[in-house]
Amino acid sequence: MSGAIHWNPDPEIINLFHTIPLRYYGLLFATGLVLGYLIVRSMFRKENVPVEKLDQLAIYIFVGTLVGARLGHCLFYDFEYYSHHILEIFLPFKINGSDFQYIGYRGLASHGGAIGILIAILVYCKRAKINLLWILDKVAIATPLTGMFIRLGNFMNSEIIGKPTNSNYGFIFESEDLLPRHPAQLYEAFAYALIFVVLFYLYSYKRQSFAKGFLFGLFLVLLFAARFILEFYKENQEAFEDDLVINMGQILSIPFIIAGIILMYLKRNPESQHADTGREIVGE
């Protein structure tokens, strides 16, 4: 008797004007970004930092996420193709002569998104004269929740699938084959949700025990360690990874884990016995 679940949902919710499809992935991605924004906004208000600062930051992060994730996929995972189709890196169309086919941005890499976010925050903090580590701690708390929604979007797309379970149990992604597989997207979504709970708890009840930057370091260690482990349950995304000892996702996770450990060590003790004021955080 098989305990496998057959999975083959239509990734499109509705096709607007028979031209632009509304997909689960895009909707879940947007939901994650909005919830992340609302969580960070509550922390700004809690620590008496003007919310206007966050509105500016949100634009930087949104652009950094999309550009970084897109470039990360094109450079790390599919450079051979995009090196000959440069316009398709930036445009949501597949170009074949004079024919334009809307396909959206299907190739997005989380490691590239992380790099894009970091660069965007660095630029923002320098221009806005706001404390970098304070911002990174706040963004780190919300990011796993956003990541959870993105992985649920991958699940609805039947992409980033897991390896076969070699049993009668698992998910059968019918668009791929009829083998019961690990629902790796759900594993990762659950891991990100758990990381969000841990970080939010530490911020809410223990933040005076650490210096600014500690939570960001912990975020790097937890999220990318989870990513490294869960890659063992995923199929490689590109053929070239089959010849590697560990895949590209694991290779890219290692520097983040090391950086997180170093930051946690450096920021393990509180900077002072008193909470920062909004004026100190924004450098006024």
mmCIF file of C-alpha atoms in Angstrom:
data_model
loop_
_atom_site.group_PDB
_atom_site.id
_atom_site.type_symbol
_atom_site.label_atom_id
_atom_site.label_comp_id
_atom_site.label_asym_id
_atom_site.label_seq_id
_atom_site.Cartn_x
_atom_site.Cartn_y
_atom_site.Cartn_z
ATOM 1 C CA MET A 1 0.000 0.000 0.000
ATOM 2 C CA SER A 2 1.456 3.350 -1.050
ATOM 3 C CA GLY A 3 1.519 6.311 1.323
ATOM 4 C CA ALA A 4 2.716 8.703 -1.358
ATOM 5 C CA ILE A 5 0.882 11.931 -2.103
ATOM 6 C CA HIS A 6 0.441 12.844 -5.755
ATOM 7 C CA TRP A 7 1.293 16.493 -6.298
ATOM 8 C CA ASN A 8 0.689 18.395 -9.522
ATOM 9 C CA PRO A 9 -1.065 21.740 -8.897
ATOM 10 C CA ASP A 10 -1.396 24.347 -11.602
ATOM 11 C CA PRO A 11 1.154 27.038 -10.622
ATOM 12 C CA GLU A 12 -1.113 29.695 -12.132
ATOM 13 C CA ILE A 13 -4.003 31.040 -10.075
ATOM 14 C CA ILE A 14 -5.410 33.123 -12.915
ATOM 15 C CA ASN A 15 -4.180 34.534 -16.210
ATOM 16 C CA LEU A 16 -4.783 38.273 -16.333
ATOM 17 C CA PHE A 17 -5.915 39.495 -19.737
ATOM 18 C CA HIS A 18 -4.665 36.172 -21.149
ATOM 19 C CA THR A 19 -1.177 37.671 -21.044
ATOM 20 C CA ILE A 20 0.187 38.001 -17.512
ATOM 21 C CA PRO A 21 -0.310 34.977 -15.240
ATOM 22 C CA LEU A 22 -0.803 35.404 -11.493
ATOM 23 C CA ARG A 23 1.154 32.556 -9.921
ATOM 24 C CA TYR A 24 1.222 31.076 -6.438
ATOM 25 C CA TYR A 25 4.972 31.696 -6.314
ATOM 26 C CA GLY A 26 4.644 35.427 -6.928
ATOM 27 C CA LEU A 27 1.758 35.751 -4.484
ATOM 28 C CA LEU A 28 3.603 33.856 -1.731
ATOM 29 C CA PHE A 29 6.809 35.793 -2.403
ATOM 30 C CA ALA A 30 4.924 39.090 -2.043
ATOM 31 C CA THR A 31 3.150 37.860 1.102
ATOM 32 C CA GLY A 32 6.489 36.988 2.706
ATOM 33 C CA LEU A 33 7.916 40.414 1.895
ATOM 34 C CA VAL A 34 4.861 42.231 3.301
ATOM 35 C CA LEU A 35 4.841 40.205 6.536
ATOM 36 C CA GLY A 36 8.573 40.744 6.921
ATOM 37 C CA TYR A 37 8.053 44.474 6.508
ATOM 38 C CA LEU A 38 5.297 44.535 9.142
ATOM 39 C CA ILE A 39 7.449 42.634 11.635
ATOM 40 C CA VAL A 40 10.415 44.957 11.198
ATOM 41 C CA ARG A 41 8.094 47.971 11.417
ATOM 42 C CA SER A 42 6.865 46.786 14.808
ATOM 43 C CA MET A 43 10.486 46.582 16.008
ATOM 44 C CA PHE A 44 11.231 50.086 14.744
ATOM 45 C CA ARG A 45 8.267 51.413 16.705
ATOM 46 C CA LYS A 46 9.198 49.405 19.783
ATOM 47 C CA GLU A 47 12.656 50.983 19.819
ATOM 48 C CA ASN A 48 11.454 54.500 18.951
ATOM 49 C CA VAL A 49 13.069 54.651 15.519
ATOM 50 C CA PRO A 50 11.142 56.666 12.896
ATOM 51 C CA VAL A 51 9.171 54.314 10.637
ATOM 52 C CA GLU A 52 10.045 56.579 7.704
ATOM 53 C CA LYS A 53 13.527 55.087 7.888
ATOM 54 C CA LEU A 54 12.054 51.635 7.280
ATOM 55 C CA ASP A 55 10.026 52.781 4.284
ATOM 56 C CA GLN A 56 13.252 53.860 2.609
ATOM 57 C CA LEU A 57 15.020 50.647 3.637
ATOM 58 C CA ALA A 58 12.204 48.475 2.244
ATOM 59 C CA ILE A 59 12.797 49.843 -1.251
ATOM 60 C CA TYR A 60 16.515 49.088 -1.035
ATOM 61 C CA ILE A 61 15.870 45.552 0.222
ATOM 62 C CA PHE A 62 13.212 44.823 -2.389
ATOM 63 C CA VAL A 63 15.519 45.854 -5.225
ATOM 64 C CA GLY A 64 18.510 44.114 -3.640
ATOM 65 C CA THR A 65 16.550 40.887 -3.199
ATOM 66 C CA LEU A 66 15.318 40.679 -6.781
ATOM 67 C CA VAL A 67 18.541 41.801 -8.436
ATOM 68 C CA GLY A 68 20.744 39.658 -6.198
ATOM 69 C CA ALA A 69 18.563 36.554 -6.478
ATOM 70 C CA ARG A 70 18.326 36.895 -10.241
ATOM 71 C CA LEU A 71 22.042 37.491 -10.771
ATOM 72 C CA GLY A 72 22.851 34.710 -8.305
ATOM 73 C CA HIS A 73 20.910 32.177 -10.349
ATOM 74 C CA CYS A 74 22.282 33.358 -13.671
ATOM 75 C CA LEU A 75 25.911 33.479 -12.493
ATOM 76 C CA PHE A 76 26.080 30.531 -10.072
ATOM 77 C CA TYR A 77 23.698 28.017 -11.628
ATOM 78 C CA ASP A 78 23.131 28.756 -15.317
ATOM 79 C CA PHE A 79 25.989 30.926 -16.523
ATOM 80 C CA GLU A 80 26.442 28.934 -19.722
ATOM 81 C CA TYR A 81 22.953 29.856 -20.946
ATOM 82 C CA TYR A 82 22.713 33.444 -19.726
ATOM 83 C CA SER A 83 26.172 34.379 -20.965
ATOM 84 C CA HIS A 84 24.618 34.051 -24.426
ATOM 85 C CA HIS A 85 21.205 35.522 -23.486
ATOM 86 C CA ILE A 86 22.163 38.553 -21.423
ATOM 87 C CA LEU A 87 18.894 40.471 -21.919
ATOM 88 C CA GLU A 88 16.924 37.566 -20.424
ATOM 89 C CA ILE A 89 18.764 38.114 -17.127
ATOM 90 C CA PHE A 90 16.911 41.383 -16.661
ATOM 91 C CA LEU A 91 13.690 40.935 -18.652
ATOM 92 C CA PRO A 92 10.839 38.530 -17.742
ATOM 93 C CA PHE A 93 10.561 37.478 -21.377
ATOM 94 C CA LYS A 94 12.009 34.659 -23.404
ATOM 95 C CA ILE A 95 13.337 36.204 -26.594
ATOM 96 C CA ASN A 96 13.404 34.194 -29.810
ATOM 97 C CA GLY A 97 13.995 36.499 -32.737
ATOM 98 C CA SER A 98 10.979 38.818 -32.849
ATOM 99 C CA ASP A 99 8.917 36.532 -30.581
ATOM 100 C CA PHE A 100 8.531 37.566 -26.920
ATOM 101 C CA GLN A 101 7.131 35.034 -24.459
ATOM 102 C CA TYR A 102 6.365 36.130 -20.891
ATOM 103 C CA ILE A 103 7.884 33.606 -18.470
ATOM 104 C CA GLY A 104 8.524 35.712 -15.365
ATOM 105 C CA TYR A 105 11.689 35.471 -13.300
ATOM 106 C CA ARG A 106 11.747 31.718 -12.770
ATOM 107 C CA GLY A 107 15.423 31.582 -11.893
ATOM 108 C CA LEU A 108 16.081 33.096 -8.455
ATOM 109 C CA ALA A 109 18.864 31.957 -6.111
ATOM 110 C CA SER A 110 18.558 32.509 -2.363
ATOM 111 C CA HIS A 111 22.313 32.939 -1.873
ATOM 112 C CA GLY A 112 22.353 35.651 -4.511
ATOM 113 C CA GLY A 113 19.375 37.255 -2.807
ATOM 114 C CA ALA A 114 21.254 37.238 0.517
ATOM 115 C CA ILE A 115 24.255 38.966 -1.068
ATOM 116 C CA GLY A 116 21.964 41.484 -2.769
ATOM 117 C CA ILE A 117 20.223 42.276 0.510
ATOM 118 C CA LEU A 118 23.537 42.787 2.327
ATOM 119 C CA ILE A 119 24.802 45.160 -0.347
ATOM 120 C CA ALA A 120 21.502 47.067 -0.356
ATOM 121 C CA ILE A 121 21.571 47.444 3.440
ATOM 122 C CA LEU A 122 25.208 48.601 3.394
ATOM 123 C CA VAL A 123 24.380 51.280 0.830
ATOM 124 C CA TYR A 124 21.244 52.331 2.718
ATOM 125 C CA CYS A 125 22.950 52.574 6.122
ATOM 126 C CA LYS A 126 25.771 54.661 4.704
ATOM 127 C CA ARG A 127 23.384 57.082 3.001
ATOM 128 C CA ALA A 128 20.868 57.224 5.874
ATOM 129 C CA LYS A 129 23.565 57.279 8.608
ATOM 130 C CA ILE A 130 21.876 54.499 10.558
ATOM 131 C CA ASN A 131 23.591 51.795 12.641
ATOM 132 C CA LEU A 132 24.381 48.861 10.317
ATOM 133 C CA LEU A 133 24.363 46.046 12.891
ATOM 134 C CA TRP A 134 21.104 47.265 14.429
ATOM 135 C CA ILE A 135 19.458 47.084 10.998
ATOM 136 C CA LEU A 136 20.969 43.677 10.215
ATOM 137 C CA ASP A 137 19.591 42.232 13.450
ATOM 138 C CA LYS A 138 16.085 43.387 12.574
ATOM 139 C CA VAL A 139 16.193 42.185 8.980
ATOM 140 C CA ALA A 140 17.642 38.846 10.133
ATOM 141 C CA ILE A 141 14.607 38.192 12.319
ATOM 142 C CA ALA A 142 12.099 38.749 9.515
ATOM 143 C CA THR A 143 14.040 37.101 6.684
ATOM 144 C CA PRO A 144 13.419 33.437 7.668
ATOM 145 C CA LEU A 145 9.671 34.072 7.634
ATOM 146 C CA THR A 146 9.930 35.506 4.127
ATOM 147 C CA GLY A 147 12.083 32.527 3.151
ATOM 148 C CA MET A 148 9.397 30.172 4.405
ATOM 149 C CA PHE A 149 6.835 31.681 2.028
ATOM 150 C CA ILE A 150 9.285 31.527 -0.870
ATOM 151 C CA ARG A 151 9.848 27.803 -0.302
ATOM 152 C CA LEU A 152 6.078 27.269 -0.172
ATOM 153 C CA GLY A 153 5.985 28.993 -3.553
ATOM 154 C CA ASN A 154 8.626 26.551 -4.806
ATOM 155 C CA PHE A 155 6.418 23.731 -3.521
ATOM 156 C CA MET A 156 3.440 25.028 -5.488
ATOM 157 C CA ASN A 157 5.673 25.193 -8.562
ATOM 158 C CA SER A 158 6.882 21.615 -8.001
ATOM 159 C CA GLU A 159 10.466 22.896 -8.196
ATOM 160 C CA ILE A 160 13.590 22.359 -6.072
ATOM 161 C CA ILE A 161 12.299 18.839 -5.496
ATOM 162 C CA GLY A 162 13.749 16.301 -3.107
ATOM 163 C CA LYS A 163 15.534 13.062 -3.816
ATOM 164 C CA PRO A 164 13.584 9.789 -3.998
ATOM 165 C CA THR A 165 12.679 8.379 -0.586
ATOM 166 C CA ASN A 166 13.276 4.822 -1.830
ATOM 167 C CA SER A 167 10.050 3.824 -0.117
ATOM 168 C CA ASN A 168 6.307 4.036 -0.702
ATOM 169 C CA TYR A 169 6.096 7.298 1.215
ATOM 170 C CA GLY A 170 6.727 10.813 0.013
ATOM 171 C CA PHE A 171 5.403 13.252 -2.577
ATOM 172 C CA ILE A 172 5.080 12.261 -6.211
ATOM 173 C CA PHE A 173 5.813 15.407 -8.226
ATOM 174 C CA GLU A 174 3.969 14.335 -11.351
ATOM 175 C CA SER A 175 5.540 17.037 -13.501
ATOM 176 C CA GLU A 176 8.903 15.362 -12.813
ATOM 177 C CA ASP A 177 8.274 11.604 -12.580
ATOM 178 C CA LEU A 178 6.299 9.046 -10.571
ATOM 179 C CA LEU A 179 8.849 8.430 -7.814
ATOM 180 C CA PRO A 180 7.944 9.222 -4.172
ATOM 181 C CA ARG A 181 10.309 12.021 -3.179
ATOM 182 C CA HIS A 182 11.207 14.072 -0.123
ATOM 183 C CA PRO A 183 9.178 17.300 -0.017
ATOM 184 C CA ALA A 184 12.415 19.236 0.481
ATOM 185 C CA GLN A 185 10.623 22.561 0.013
ATOM 186 C CA LEU A 186 8.414 21.808 3.024
ATOM 187 C CA TYR A 187 11.400 20.671 5.091
ATOM 188 C CA GLU A 188 13.101 23.970 4.370
ATOM 189 C CA ALA A 189 9.956 26.018 4.968
ATOM 190 C CA PHE A 190 9.533 24.371 8.382
ATOM 191 C CA ALA A 191 13.200 24.980 9.247
ATOM 192 C CA TYR A 192 12.883 28.663 8.348
ATOM 193 C CA ALA A 193 9.712 29.012 10.402
ATOM 194 C CA LEU A 194 11.503 27.494 13.410
ATOM 195 C CA ILE A 195 14.482 29.824 12.965
ATOM 196 C CA PHE A 196 12.122 32.800 12.855
ATOM 197 C CA VAL A 197 10.513 31.715 16.146
ATOM 198 C CA VAL A 198 13.919 31.324 17.839
ATOM 199 C CA LEU A 199 15.207 34.705 16.658
ATOM 200 C CA PHE A 200 11.987 36.534 17.462
ATOM 201 C CA TYR A 201 11.961 35.017 20.968
ATOM 202 C CA LEU A 202 15.563 36.085 21.606
ATOM 203 C CA TYR A 203 14.811 39.582 20.368
ATOM 204 C CA SER A 204 11.647 39.886 22.443
ATOM 205 C CA TYR A 205 13.041 38.545 25.735
ATOM 206 C CA LYS A 206 16.844 38.341 25.591
ATOM 207 C CA ARG A 207 18.117 41.139 23.363
ATOM 208 C CA GLN A 208 19.789 43.012 26.232
ATOM 209 C CA SER A 209 22.062 39.977 26.706
ATOM 210 C CA PHE A 210 23.835 40.469 23.372
ATOM 211 C CA ALA A 211 25.554 43.239 21.473
ATOM 212 C CA LYS A 212 24.177 44.504 18.204
ATOM 213 C CA GLY A 213 25.058 42.039 15.448
ATOM 214 C CA PHE A 214 24.785 38.853 17.520
ATOM 215 C CA LEU A 215 21.318 37.988 16.264
ATOM 216 C CA PHE A 216 22.440 38.549 12.697
ATOM 217 C CA GLY A 217 25.371 36.193 13.263
ATOM 218 C CA LEU A 218 23.062 33.578 14.773
ATOM 219 C CA PHE A 219 20.733 33.983 11.806
ATOM 220 C CA LEU A 220 23.585 33.277 9.385
ATOM 221 C CA VAL A 221 24.627 30.156 11.281
ATOM 222 C CA LEU A 222 21.126 28.717 11.736
ATOM 223 C CA LEU A 223 19.744 29.471 8.287
ATOM 224 C CA PHE A 224 22.733 28.426 6.222
ATOM 225 C CA ALA A 225 23.487 25.390 8.391
ATOM 226 C CA ALA A 226 19.898 24.282 7.824
ATOM 227 C CA ARG A 227 20.324 24.963 4.119
ATOM 228 C CA PHE A 228 23.578 22.947 4.050
ATOM 229 C CA ILE A 229 21.973 19.931 5.762
ATOM 230 C CA LEU A 230 18.764 19.994 3.738
ATOM 231 C CA GLU A 231 20.696 20.073 0.458
ATOM 232 C CA PHE A 232 21.424 16.376 1.076
ATOM 233 C CA TYR A 233 17.697 15.724 0.551
ATOM 234 C CA LYS A 234 17.424 17.780 -2.656
ATOM 235 C CA GLU A 235 18.100 16.942 -6.236
ATOM 236 C CA ASN A 236 20.872 19.038 -7.732
ATOM 237 C CA GLN A 237 19.476 21.994 -9.640
ATOM 238 C CA GLU A 238 22.040 21.870 -12.449
ATOM 239 C CA ALA A 239 23.827 18.958 -14.117
ATOM 240 C CA PHE A 240 27.320 20.260 -13.360
ATOM 241 C CA GLU A 241 26.648 19.775 -9.625
ATOM 242 C CA ASP A 242 26.586 15.996 -10.103
ATOM 243 C CA ASP A 243 30.380 16.064 -10.411
ATOM 244 C CA LEU A 244 30.879 18.020 -7.168
ATOM 245 C CA VAL A 245 31.495 16.502 -3.721
ATOM 246 C CA ILE A 246 28.918 18.905 -2.308
ATOM 247 C CA ASN A 247 26.525 20.929 -4.431
ATOM 248 C CA MET A 248 26.573 24.642 -5.215
ATOM 249 C CA GLY A 249 24.039 25.501 -2.517
ATOM 250 C CA GLN A 250 26.265 23.897 0.129
ATOM 251 C CA ILE A 251 29.429 25.515 -1.205
ATOM 252 C CA LEU A 252 27.800 28.954 -1.095
ATOM 253 C CA SER A 253 26.464 28.328 2.434
ATOM 254 C CA ILE A 254 29.879 27.705 4.025
ATOM 255 C CA PRO A 255 31.165 31.338 3.921
ATOM 256 C CA PHE A 256 27.911 32.566 5.483
ATOM 257 C CA ILE A 257 28.181 30.020 8.317
ATOM 258 C CA ILE A 258 31.800 30.982 9.036
ATOM 259 C CA ALA A 259 30.943 34.699 8.988
ATOM 260 C CA GLY A 260 28.056 34.047 11.392
ATOM 261 C CA ILE A 261 30.243 32.155 13.865
ATOM 262 C CA ILE A 262 32.844 34.943 13.863
ATOM 263 C CA LEU A 263 30.191 37.627 14.360
ATOM 264 C CA MET A 264 28.536 35.720 17.210
ATOM 265 C CA TYR A 265 31.908 35.370 18.962
ATOM 266 C CA LEU A 266 32.721 39.059 18.584
ATOM 267 C CA LYS A 267 29.254 40.179 19.693
ATOM 268 C CA ARG A 268 28.593 37.624 22.434
ATOM 269 C CA ASN A 269 28.611 40.228 25.243
ATOM 270 C CA PRO A 270 26.233 43.188 25.605
ATOM 271 C CA GLU A 271 27.683 46.582 24.671
ATOM 272 C CA SER A 272 26.049 48.324 27.609
ATOM 273 C CA GLN A 273 23.472 47.833 30.290
ATOM 274 C CA HIS A 274 21.094 50.286 28.663
ATOM 275 C CA ALA A 275 18.957 50.012 25.558
ATOM 276 C CA ASP A 276 19.843 52.188 22.581
ATOM 277 C CA THR A 277 17.675 55.184 21.915
ATOM 278 C CA GLY A 278 16.240 55.972 18.542
ATOM 279 C CA ARG A 279 18.582 58.972 18.269
ATOM 280 C CA GLU A 280 21.677 56.779 18.915
ATOM 281 C CA ILE A 281 20.553 54.188 16.362
ATOM 282 C CA VAL A 282 20.089 56.672 13.533
ATOM 283 C CA GLY A 283 23.219 58.564 14.457
ATOM 284 C CA GLU A 284 21.567 61.879 15.207
#
